[in-house]
Coordinates of C-alpha atoms and ligand atoms in Angstrom, one line a residue:
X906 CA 23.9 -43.4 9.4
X907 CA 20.9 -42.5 7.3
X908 CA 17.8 -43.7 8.7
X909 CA 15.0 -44.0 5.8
X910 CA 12.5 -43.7 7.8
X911 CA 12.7 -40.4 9.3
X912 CA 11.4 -37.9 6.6
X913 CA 10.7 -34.6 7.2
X914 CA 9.4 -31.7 4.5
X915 CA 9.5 -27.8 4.6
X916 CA 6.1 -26.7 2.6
X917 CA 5.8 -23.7 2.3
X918 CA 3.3 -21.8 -0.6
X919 CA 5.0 -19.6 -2.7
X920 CA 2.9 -16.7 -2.4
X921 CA 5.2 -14.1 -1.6
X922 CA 8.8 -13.7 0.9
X923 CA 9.1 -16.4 3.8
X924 CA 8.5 -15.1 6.5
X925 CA 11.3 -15.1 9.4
X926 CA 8.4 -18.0 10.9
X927 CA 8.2 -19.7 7.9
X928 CA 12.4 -19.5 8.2
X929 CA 12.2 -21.1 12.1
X930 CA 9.6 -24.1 10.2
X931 CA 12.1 -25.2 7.7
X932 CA 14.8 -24.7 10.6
X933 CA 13.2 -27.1 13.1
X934 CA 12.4 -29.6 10.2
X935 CA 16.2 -29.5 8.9
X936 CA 17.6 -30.0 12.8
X937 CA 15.6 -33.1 13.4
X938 CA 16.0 -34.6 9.9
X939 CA 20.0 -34.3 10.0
X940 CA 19.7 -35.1 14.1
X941 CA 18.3 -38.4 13.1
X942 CA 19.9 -38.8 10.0
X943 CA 16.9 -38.6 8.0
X944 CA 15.7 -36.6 5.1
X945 CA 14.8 -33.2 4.6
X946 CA 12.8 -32.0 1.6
X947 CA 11.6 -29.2 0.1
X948 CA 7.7 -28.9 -1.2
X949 CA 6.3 -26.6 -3.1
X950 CA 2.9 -26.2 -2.4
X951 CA 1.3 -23.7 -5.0
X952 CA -1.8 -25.6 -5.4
X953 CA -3.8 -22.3 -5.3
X954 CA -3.0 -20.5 -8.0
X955 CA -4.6 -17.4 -7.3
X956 CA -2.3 -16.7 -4.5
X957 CA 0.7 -18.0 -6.6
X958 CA 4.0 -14.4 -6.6
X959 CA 6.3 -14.6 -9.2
X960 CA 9.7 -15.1 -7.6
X961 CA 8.7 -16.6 -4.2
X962 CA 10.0 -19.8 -5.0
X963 CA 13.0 -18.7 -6.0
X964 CA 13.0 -16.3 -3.3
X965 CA 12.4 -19.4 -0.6
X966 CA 15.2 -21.6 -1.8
X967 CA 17.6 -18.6 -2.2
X968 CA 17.3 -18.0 1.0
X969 CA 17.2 -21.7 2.7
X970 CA 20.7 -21.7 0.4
X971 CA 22.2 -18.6 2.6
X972 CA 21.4 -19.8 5.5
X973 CA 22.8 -23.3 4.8
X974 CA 19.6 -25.7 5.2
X975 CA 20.4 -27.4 1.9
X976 CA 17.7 -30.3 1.5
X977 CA 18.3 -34.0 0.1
X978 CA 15.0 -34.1 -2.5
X979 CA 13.0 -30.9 -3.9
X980 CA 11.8 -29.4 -7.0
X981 CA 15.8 -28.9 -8.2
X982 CA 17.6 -32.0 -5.9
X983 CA 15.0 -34.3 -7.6
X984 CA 14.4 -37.4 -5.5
X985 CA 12.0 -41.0 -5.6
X986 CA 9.2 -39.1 -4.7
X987 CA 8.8 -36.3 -7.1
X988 CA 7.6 -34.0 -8.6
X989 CA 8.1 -31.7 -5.6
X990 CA 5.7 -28.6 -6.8
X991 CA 2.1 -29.5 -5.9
X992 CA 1.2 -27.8 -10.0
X993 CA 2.8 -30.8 -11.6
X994 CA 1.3 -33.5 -9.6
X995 CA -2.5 -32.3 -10.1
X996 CA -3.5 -35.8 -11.9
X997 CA -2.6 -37.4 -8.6
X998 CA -5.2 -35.7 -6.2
X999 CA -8.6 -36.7 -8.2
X1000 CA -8.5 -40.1 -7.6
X1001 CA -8.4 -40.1 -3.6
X1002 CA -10.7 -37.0 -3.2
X1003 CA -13.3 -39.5 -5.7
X1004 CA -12.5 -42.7 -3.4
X1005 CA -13.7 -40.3 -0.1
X1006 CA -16.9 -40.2 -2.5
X1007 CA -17.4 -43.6 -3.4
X1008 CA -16.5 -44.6 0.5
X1009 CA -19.7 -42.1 1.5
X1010 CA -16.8 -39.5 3.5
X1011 CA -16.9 -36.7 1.0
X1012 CA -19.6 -35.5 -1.4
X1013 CA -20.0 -33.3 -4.8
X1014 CA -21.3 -29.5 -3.9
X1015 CA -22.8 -27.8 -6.8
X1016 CA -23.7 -25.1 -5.3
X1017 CA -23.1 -21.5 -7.0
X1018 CA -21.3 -18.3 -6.0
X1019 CA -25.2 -16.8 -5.2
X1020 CA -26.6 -19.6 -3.5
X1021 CA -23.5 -19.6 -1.1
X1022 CA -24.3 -15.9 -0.7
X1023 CA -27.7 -16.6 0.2
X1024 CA -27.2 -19.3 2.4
X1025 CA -24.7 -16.7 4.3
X1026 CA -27.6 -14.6 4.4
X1027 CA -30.1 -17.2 6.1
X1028 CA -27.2 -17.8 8.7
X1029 CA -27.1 -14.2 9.7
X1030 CA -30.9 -14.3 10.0
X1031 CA -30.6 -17.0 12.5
X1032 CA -28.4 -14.6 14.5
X1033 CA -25.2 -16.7 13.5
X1034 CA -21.7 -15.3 13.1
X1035 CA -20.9 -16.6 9.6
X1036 CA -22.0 -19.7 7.6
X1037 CA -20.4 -22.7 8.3
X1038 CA -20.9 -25.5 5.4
X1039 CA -21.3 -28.6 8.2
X1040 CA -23.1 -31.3 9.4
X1041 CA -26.3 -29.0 10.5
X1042 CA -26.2 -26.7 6.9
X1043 CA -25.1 -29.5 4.0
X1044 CA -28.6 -31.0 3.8
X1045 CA -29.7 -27.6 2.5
X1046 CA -27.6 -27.1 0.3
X1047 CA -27.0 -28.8 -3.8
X1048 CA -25.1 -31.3 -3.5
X1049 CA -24.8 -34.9 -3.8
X1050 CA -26.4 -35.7 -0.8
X1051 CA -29.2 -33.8 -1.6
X1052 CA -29.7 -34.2 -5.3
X1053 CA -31.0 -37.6 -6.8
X1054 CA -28.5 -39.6 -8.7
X1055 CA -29.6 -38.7 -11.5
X1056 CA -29.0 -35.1 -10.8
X1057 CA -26.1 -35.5 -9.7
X1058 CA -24.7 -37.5 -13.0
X1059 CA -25.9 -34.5 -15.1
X1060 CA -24.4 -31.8 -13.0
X1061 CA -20.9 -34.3 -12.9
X1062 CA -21.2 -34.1 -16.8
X1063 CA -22.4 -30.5 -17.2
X1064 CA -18.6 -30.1 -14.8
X1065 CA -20.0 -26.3 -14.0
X1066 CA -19.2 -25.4 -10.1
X1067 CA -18.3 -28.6 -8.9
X1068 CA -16.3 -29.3 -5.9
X1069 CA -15.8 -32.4 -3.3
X1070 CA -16.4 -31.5 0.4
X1071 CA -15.3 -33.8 3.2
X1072 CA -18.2 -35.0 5.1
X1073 CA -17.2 -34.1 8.7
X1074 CA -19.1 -36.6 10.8
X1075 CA -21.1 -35.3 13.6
X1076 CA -20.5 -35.2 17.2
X1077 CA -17.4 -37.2 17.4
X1078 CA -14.4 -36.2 19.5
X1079 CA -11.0 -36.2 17.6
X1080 CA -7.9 -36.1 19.4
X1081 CA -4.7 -36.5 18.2
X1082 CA -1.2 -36.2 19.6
X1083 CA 1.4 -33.3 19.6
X1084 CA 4.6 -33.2 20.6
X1085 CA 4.2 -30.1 21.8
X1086 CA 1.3 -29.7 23.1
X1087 CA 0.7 -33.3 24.6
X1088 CA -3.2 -34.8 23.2
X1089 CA -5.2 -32.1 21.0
X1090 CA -8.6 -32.3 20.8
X1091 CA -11.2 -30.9 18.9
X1092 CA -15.1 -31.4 18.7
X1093 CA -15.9 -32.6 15.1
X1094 CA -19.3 -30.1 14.9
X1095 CA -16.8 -27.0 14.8
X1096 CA -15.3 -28.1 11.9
X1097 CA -16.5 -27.3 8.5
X1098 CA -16.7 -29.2 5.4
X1099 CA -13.6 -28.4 3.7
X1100 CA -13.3 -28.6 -0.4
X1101 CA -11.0 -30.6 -1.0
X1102 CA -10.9 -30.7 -4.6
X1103 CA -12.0 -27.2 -6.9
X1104 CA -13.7 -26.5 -9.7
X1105 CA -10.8 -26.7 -11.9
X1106 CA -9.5 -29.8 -10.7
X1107 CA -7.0 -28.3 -8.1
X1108 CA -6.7 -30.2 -4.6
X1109 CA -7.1 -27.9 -1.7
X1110 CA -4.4 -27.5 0.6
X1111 CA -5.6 -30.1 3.1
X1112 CA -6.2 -32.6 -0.1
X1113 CA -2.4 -31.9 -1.2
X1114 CA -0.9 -31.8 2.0
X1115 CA -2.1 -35.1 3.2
X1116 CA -1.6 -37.1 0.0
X1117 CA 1.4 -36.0 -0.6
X1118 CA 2.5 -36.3 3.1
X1119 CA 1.7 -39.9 2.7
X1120 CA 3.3 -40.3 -1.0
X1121 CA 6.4 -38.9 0.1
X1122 CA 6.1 -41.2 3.4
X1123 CA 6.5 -38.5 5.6
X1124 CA 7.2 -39.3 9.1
X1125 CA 7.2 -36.0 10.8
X1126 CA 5.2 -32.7 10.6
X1127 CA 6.0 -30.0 12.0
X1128 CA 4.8 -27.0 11.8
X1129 CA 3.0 -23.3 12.7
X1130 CA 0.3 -23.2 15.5
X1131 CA -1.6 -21.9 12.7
X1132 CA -2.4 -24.8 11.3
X1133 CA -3.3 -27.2 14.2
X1134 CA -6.9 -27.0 13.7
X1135 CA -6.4 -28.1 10.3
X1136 CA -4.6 -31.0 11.4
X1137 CA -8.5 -32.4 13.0
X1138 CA -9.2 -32.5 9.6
X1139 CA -6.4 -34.3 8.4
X1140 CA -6.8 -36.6 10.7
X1141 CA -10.1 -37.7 9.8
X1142 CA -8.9 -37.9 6.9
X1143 CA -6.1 -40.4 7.6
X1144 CA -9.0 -42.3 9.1
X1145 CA -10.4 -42.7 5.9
X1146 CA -7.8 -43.7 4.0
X1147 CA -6.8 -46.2 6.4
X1148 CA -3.4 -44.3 6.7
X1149 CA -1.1 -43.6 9.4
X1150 CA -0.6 -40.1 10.0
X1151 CA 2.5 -38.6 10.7
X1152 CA 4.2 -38.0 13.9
X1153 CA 2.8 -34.2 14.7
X1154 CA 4.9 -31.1 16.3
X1155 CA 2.8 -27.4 15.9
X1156 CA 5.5 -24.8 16.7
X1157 CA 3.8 -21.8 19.2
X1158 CA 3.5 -18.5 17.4
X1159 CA 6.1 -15.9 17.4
X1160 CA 5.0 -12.4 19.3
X1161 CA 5.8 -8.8 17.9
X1162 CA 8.9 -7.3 20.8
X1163 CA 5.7 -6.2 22.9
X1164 CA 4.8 -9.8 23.1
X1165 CA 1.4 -9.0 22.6
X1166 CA 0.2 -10.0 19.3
X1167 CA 1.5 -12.1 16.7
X1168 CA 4.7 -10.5 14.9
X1169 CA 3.3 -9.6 11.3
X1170 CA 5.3 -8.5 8.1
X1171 CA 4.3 -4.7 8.8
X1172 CA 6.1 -5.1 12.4
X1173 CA 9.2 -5.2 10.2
X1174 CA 8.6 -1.7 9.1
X1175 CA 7.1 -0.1 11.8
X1176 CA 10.0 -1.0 14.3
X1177 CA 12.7 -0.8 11.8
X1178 CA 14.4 -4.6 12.3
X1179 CA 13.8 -7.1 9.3
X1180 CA 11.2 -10.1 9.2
X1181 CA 12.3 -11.5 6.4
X1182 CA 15.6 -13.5 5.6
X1183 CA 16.5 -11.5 1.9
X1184 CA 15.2 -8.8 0.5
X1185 CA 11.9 -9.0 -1.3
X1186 CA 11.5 -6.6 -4.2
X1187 CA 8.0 -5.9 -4.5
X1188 CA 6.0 -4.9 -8.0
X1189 CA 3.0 -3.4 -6.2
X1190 CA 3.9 -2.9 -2.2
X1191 CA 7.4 -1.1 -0.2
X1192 CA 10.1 -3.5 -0.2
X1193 CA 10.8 -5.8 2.8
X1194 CA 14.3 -5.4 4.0
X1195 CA 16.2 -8.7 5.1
X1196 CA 18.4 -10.3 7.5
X1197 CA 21.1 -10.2 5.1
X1198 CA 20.9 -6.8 4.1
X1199 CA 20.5 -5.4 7.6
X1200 CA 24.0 -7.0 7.6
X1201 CA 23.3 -10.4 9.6
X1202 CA 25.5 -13.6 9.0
X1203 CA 23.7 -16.5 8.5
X1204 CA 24.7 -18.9 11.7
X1205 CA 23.8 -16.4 13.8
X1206 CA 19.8 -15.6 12.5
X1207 CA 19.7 -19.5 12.6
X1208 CA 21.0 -19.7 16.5
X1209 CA 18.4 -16.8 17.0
X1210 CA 15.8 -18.5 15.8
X1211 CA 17.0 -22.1 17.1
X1212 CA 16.0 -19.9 20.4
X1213 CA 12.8 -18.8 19.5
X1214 CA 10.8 -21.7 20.5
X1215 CA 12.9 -23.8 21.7
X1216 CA 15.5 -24.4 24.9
X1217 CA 17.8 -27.2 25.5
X1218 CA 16.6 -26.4 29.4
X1219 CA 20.0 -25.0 30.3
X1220 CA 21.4 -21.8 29.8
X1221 CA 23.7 -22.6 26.9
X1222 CA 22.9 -19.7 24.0
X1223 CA 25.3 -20.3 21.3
X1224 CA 24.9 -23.2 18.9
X1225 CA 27.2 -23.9 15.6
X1226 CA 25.0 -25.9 13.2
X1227 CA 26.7 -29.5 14.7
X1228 CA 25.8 -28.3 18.3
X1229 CA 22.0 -27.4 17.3
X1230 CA 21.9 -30.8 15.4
X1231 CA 22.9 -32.7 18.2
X1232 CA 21.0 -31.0 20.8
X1233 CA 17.6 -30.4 19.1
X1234 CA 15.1 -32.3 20.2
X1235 CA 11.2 -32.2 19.2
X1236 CA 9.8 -32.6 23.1
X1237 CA 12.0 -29.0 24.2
X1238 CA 9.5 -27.0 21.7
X1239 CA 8.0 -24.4 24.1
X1240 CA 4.6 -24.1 24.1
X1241 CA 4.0 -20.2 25.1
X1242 CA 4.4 -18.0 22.3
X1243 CA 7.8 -17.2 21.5
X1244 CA 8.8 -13.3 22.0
X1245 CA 10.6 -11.5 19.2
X1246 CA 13.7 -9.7 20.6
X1247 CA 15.5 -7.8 17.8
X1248 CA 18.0 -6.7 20.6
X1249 CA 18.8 -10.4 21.2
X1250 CA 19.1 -11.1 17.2
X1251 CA 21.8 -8.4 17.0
X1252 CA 23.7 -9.7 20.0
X1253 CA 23.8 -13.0 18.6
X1254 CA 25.6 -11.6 15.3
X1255 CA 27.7 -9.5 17.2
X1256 CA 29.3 -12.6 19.0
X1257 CA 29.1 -14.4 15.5
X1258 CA 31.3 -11.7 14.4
X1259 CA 33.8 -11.8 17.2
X1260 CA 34.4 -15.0 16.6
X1261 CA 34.3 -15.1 12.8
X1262 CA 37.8 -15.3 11.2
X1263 CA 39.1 -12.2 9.6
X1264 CA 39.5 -14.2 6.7
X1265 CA 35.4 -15.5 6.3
X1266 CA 34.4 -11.8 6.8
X1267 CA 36.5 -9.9 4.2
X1268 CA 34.3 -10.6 1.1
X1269 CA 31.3 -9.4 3.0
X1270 CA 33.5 -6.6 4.6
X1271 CA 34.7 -5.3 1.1
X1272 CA 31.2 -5.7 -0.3
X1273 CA 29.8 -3.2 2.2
X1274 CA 32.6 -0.8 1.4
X1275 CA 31.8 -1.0 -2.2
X1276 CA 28.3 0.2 -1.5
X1277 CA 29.9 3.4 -1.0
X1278 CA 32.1 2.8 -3.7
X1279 CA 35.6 2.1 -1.4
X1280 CA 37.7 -0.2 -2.8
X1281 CA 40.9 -1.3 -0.6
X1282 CA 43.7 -3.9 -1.2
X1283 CA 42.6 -7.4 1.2
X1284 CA 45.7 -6.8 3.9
X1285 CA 43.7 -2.7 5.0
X1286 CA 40.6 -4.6 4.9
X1287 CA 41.2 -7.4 7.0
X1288 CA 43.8 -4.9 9.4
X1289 CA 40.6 -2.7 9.6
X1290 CA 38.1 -6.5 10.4
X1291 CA 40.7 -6.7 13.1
X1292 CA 40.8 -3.5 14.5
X1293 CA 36.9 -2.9 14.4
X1294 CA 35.1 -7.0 15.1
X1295 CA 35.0 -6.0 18.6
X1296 CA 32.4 -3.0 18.0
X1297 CA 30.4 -3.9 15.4
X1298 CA 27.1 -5.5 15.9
X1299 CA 26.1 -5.4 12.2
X1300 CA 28.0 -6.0 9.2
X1301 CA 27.3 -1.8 7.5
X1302 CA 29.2 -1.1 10.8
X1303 CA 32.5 -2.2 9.4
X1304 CA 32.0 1.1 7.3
X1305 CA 29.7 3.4 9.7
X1306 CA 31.4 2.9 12.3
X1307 CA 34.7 3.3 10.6
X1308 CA 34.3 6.1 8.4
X1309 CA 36.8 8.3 9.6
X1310 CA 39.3 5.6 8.1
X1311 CA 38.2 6.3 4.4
X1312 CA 37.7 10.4 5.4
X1313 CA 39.7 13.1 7.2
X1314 CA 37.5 14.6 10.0
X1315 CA 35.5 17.8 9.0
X1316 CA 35.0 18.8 12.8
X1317 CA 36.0 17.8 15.8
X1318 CA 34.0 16.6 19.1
X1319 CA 33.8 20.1 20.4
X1320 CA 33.5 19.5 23.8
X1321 CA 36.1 17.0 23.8
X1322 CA 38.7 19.5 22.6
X1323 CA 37.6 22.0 25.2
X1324 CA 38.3 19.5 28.2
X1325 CA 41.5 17.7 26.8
X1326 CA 43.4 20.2 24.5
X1327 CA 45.1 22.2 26.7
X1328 CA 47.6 25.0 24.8
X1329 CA 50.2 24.3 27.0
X1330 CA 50.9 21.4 26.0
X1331 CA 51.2 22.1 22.3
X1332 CA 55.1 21.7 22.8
X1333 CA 54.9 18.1 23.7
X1334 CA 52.3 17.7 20.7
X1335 CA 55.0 19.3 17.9
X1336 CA 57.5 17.1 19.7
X1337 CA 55.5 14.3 19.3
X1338 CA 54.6 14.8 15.8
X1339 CA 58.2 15.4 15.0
X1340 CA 59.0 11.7 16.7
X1341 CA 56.3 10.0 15.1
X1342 CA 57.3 11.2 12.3
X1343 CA 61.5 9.9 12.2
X1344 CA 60.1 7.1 14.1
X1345 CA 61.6 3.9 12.1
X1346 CA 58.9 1.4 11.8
X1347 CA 55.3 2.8 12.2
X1348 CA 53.8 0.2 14.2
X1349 CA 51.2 -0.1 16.8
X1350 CA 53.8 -1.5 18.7
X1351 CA 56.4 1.2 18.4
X1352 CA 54.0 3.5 18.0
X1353 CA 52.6 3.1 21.3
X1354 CA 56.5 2.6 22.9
X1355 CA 57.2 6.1 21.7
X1356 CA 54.2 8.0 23.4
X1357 CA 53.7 5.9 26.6
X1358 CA 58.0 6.9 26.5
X1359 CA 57.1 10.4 26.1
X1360 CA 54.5 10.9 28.9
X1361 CA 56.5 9.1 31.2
X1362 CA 59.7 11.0 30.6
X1363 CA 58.1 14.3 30.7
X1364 CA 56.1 13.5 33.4
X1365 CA 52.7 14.2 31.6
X1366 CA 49.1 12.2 32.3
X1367 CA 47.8 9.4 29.4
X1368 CA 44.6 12.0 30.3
X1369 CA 46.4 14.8 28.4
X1370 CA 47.2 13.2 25.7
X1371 CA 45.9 10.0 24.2
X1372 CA 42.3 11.8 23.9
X1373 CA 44.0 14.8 21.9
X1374 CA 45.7 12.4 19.8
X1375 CA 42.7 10.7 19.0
X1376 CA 40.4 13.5 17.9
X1377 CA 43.3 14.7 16.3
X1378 CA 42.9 11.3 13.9
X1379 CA 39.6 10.9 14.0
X1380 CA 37.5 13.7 14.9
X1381 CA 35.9 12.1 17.6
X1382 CA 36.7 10.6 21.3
X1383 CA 35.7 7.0 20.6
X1384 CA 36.9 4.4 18.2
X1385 CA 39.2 1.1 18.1
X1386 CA 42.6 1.0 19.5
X1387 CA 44.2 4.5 18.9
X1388 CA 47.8 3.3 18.2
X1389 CA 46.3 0.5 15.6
X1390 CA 44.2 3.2 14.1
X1391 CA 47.2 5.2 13.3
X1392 CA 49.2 2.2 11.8
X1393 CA 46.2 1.8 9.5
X1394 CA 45.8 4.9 8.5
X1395 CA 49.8 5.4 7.9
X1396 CA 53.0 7.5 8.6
X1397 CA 51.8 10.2 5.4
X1398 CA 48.0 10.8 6.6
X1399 CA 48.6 11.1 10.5
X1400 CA 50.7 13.7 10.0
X1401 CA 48.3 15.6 8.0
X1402 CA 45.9 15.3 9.8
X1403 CA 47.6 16.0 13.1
X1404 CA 49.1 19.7 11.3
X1405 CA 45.3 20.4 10.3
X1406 CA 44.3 20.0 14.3
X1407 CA 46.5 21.8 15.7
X1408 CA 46.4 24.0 13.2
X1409 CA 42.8 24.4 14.0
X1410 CA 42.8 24.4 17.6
X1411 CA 45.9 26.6 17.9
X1412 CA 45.9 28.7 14.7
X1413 CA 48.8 31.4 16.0
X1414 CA 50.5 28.3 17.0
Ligands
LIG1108 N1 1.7 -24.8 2.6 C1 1.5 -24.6 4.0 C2 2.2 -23.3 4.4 O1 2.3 -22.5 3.5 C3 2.2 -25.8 4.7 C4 1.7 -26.1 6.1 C5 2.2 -27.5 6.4 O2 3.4 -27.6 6.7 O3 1.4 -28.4 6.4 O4 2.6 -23.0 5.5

């Protein structure tokens, strides 16, 4: 049943690839939406446009499509409360950042890029860290609170280096709940003034994010620890609006595999697992490499992330999308930082693989062989998905792990062949070829009849044989099922390559 009055958004700022964080935001937001048959929406918030990447947007609802989080209103699914990119609704923001004026809560600042500077400097002459523009520094500085009126009314109409600060009342307590982290507090004389609205008529973040939030009647927030001091200033700012602020949930930080230290984009390349969802081609820096090219499918990178951050309290792991919607719940977010365990991330796609149908794997199978231009009819490939699910962790292991299929062996595992092959035995080996080869259907099945027959009747050991066989085939001692690996690889091409080993091993033979 829908429920209009749950709405939750995903907002991220397209100013470059979302990050796997931003991926567990819109993630969380998507569960509880569809859990309570809400609405889930996508906003664009590009409201600084100096930070604004070509292609992140794109980029951002590329990859929400992949992974399935499809959303009911945003900048292409339209909706009542549009537009949905934070550009095209600049006209909006003006009008509330002037009613903060007129209602004495926010204030013009004139001041200029130098007079910042020097006010900076006067701070580090008192000995303090940085300058904070607050209740103890804005009476020093040009603004409308300092100015007369009349100075003020020039300066609006001159329109040079004008901004609206929020005037941050002083020592006041304001606390807010989190669903998380229980009541949040935060003295009001460590907050700064923030600009709300800039010089060239843009909102600030905070300015965007709250209107909008209210606009779009948004009932639940929820989002990175990172922005939970923000959130004091948003609530004053509710307070001034005489608006009711959202329900609030700040999700705990995600740690690089050391858990010390939170998991940055340049983890990615420095322990060689992905942090991203898609690849991000880069003009200026290396390209990042993403979940889906590192050969991921897309339920499991959501259940790994469902995980990082949040536990149903049991020990239950695996989630399909229904399970994670009906479980989910706001109040089981952990609060600890959440630990990053690429390890985990693969074992969660290698049961996602297990379990996948041969059927939903062989496009992405046969796309991985055509990156190194191998083209087979469906029926090999899906044989080969059968034969090979059970060892593969990522999807480029379908071919990696399977190249011997595609290639004859160009050496054998040495030391394998010098405890195994044993010269005597190379009777029972012609014999077998020769039976293999008049066998009638060439099976598994029969296959595996006609040698476990052999050893049997001529009283040999599996020991002495199957491991010969194998690196006869394949050049190495390990691999899927041998008998299904010969079926595969057919009648014509075991033979040959069985000859070539044993003409190698025993060339006088
Ligand atoms: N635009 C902010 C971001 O990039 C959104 C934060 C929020 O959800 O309020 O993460």
């Amino acid at each position: 049943m829908k429920n209009e009055n749950i709405r939750l958004r995903f907002a991220p700022s397209p100013t470059g690839p979302l990050h796997i964080g931003g991926v567990r935001t819109a993630l969380y937001n998507y569960l509880y939406a569809k859990k309570k048959g809400g609405t889930f929406i996508l906003r664009i918030e590009d409201t600084d446009q100096t930070r604004y990447t070509e292609g992140a947007e794109a980029y951002i609802k590329d990859a929400l499509a992949w992974l399935g989080m499809t959303f009911d209103e945003g900048p292409t699914a339209g909706g009542d409360y549009g537009p949905y990119r934070q550009s095209e609704r600049k006209e909006m923001y003006a009008q509330y950042a002037k009613q903060l004026v007129d209602q004495n809560q926010a204030y013009y600042a004139f001041d200029t890029s130098e007079e910042l500077e020097k006010a900076r400097e006067r701070a580090k002459e008192r000995g303090e860290h940085s300058m904070k523009y607050d209740s103890s520094s804005r009476y020093e500085m040009r603004n409308s609170l300092t100015l007369s009126k009349e100075e003020t009314t020039a300066l609006l109409e001159k329109g040079e280096n004008v901004t609206i600060r929020l005037k941050v009342p002083k020592d006041e307590i304001i606390s807010f709940e989190d669903e998380v982290r229980g009541k949040v507090s935060f003295n009001s004389n460590e907050l700064d003034d923030k600009v709300i609205l800039k010089g060239d008529g843009m909102p600030t973040y905070h300015m965007a994010n709250i209107v909008d939030d209210h606009l779009m009647k948004i009932s639940h927030v929820v989002r990175g620890e990172e922005w939970l001091s923000s959130t004091a200033h948003h609530v004053l700012m509710y307070r001034f609006f005489n608006w009711t602020p959202p329900v609030f949930a700040h999700l705990p930080l995600i740690l690089k595999p050391s858990g010390k230290g939170k998991l940055s984009k340049r983890d990615g390349a420095k322990f060689g697992f992905p942090v991203f969802p898609l690849l991000w081609e880069s003009k200026d820096e290396d390209d990042y490499l993403g979940f889906r090219e590192a050969g991921f499918l897309p339920e499991s990178l959501l259940n790994f992330l469902l995980l990082l951050g949040w536990s149903s309290g049991d020990d239950v792991e695996k989630y399909t999308v229904d399970d994670m919607i009906a479980k989910f719940d706001l109040n089981r977010i952990i609060k600890s930082g959440a630990r990053f365990d690429y390890d985990k991330a693969k074992w969660f796609n290698q049961q996602y693989i297990i379990e996948s149908s041969s059927s939903y794997l062989l496009p992405l199978v046969k796309a991985e062989l055509a990156k190194h231009t191998i083209s087979r009819e469906d029926d090999f490939v899906l044989r080969l998905i059968e034969l090979m699910k059970e060892r593969v962790e990522l999807l480029p292991e379908f071919y990696s792990k399977s190249t011997f299929f595609f290639q004859r062996p160009t050496s054998y595992d040495e030391k394998g062949v010098r405890k195994k092959y044993k010269v005597e035995n190379q009777n029972h080996f012609d014999a077998l070829s020769h039976a293999v080869e008049s066998l009638n259907s060439f099976t598994s099945l029969e296959l595996e009849k006609l040698v476990k027959a052999y050893i049997e009747n001529n009283e040999l050991s599996f020991g002495a044989i199957f491991p010969v066989l194998r690196i006869a085939t394949t050049g190495s001692m390990q691999g899927p099922d041998l008998f299904g690996t010969l079926e595969l690889l057919g009648r014509e091409e075991v033979l040959i390559r069985w000859k070539a080993f044993f003409q190698f091993v025993n060339p006088k033979g």
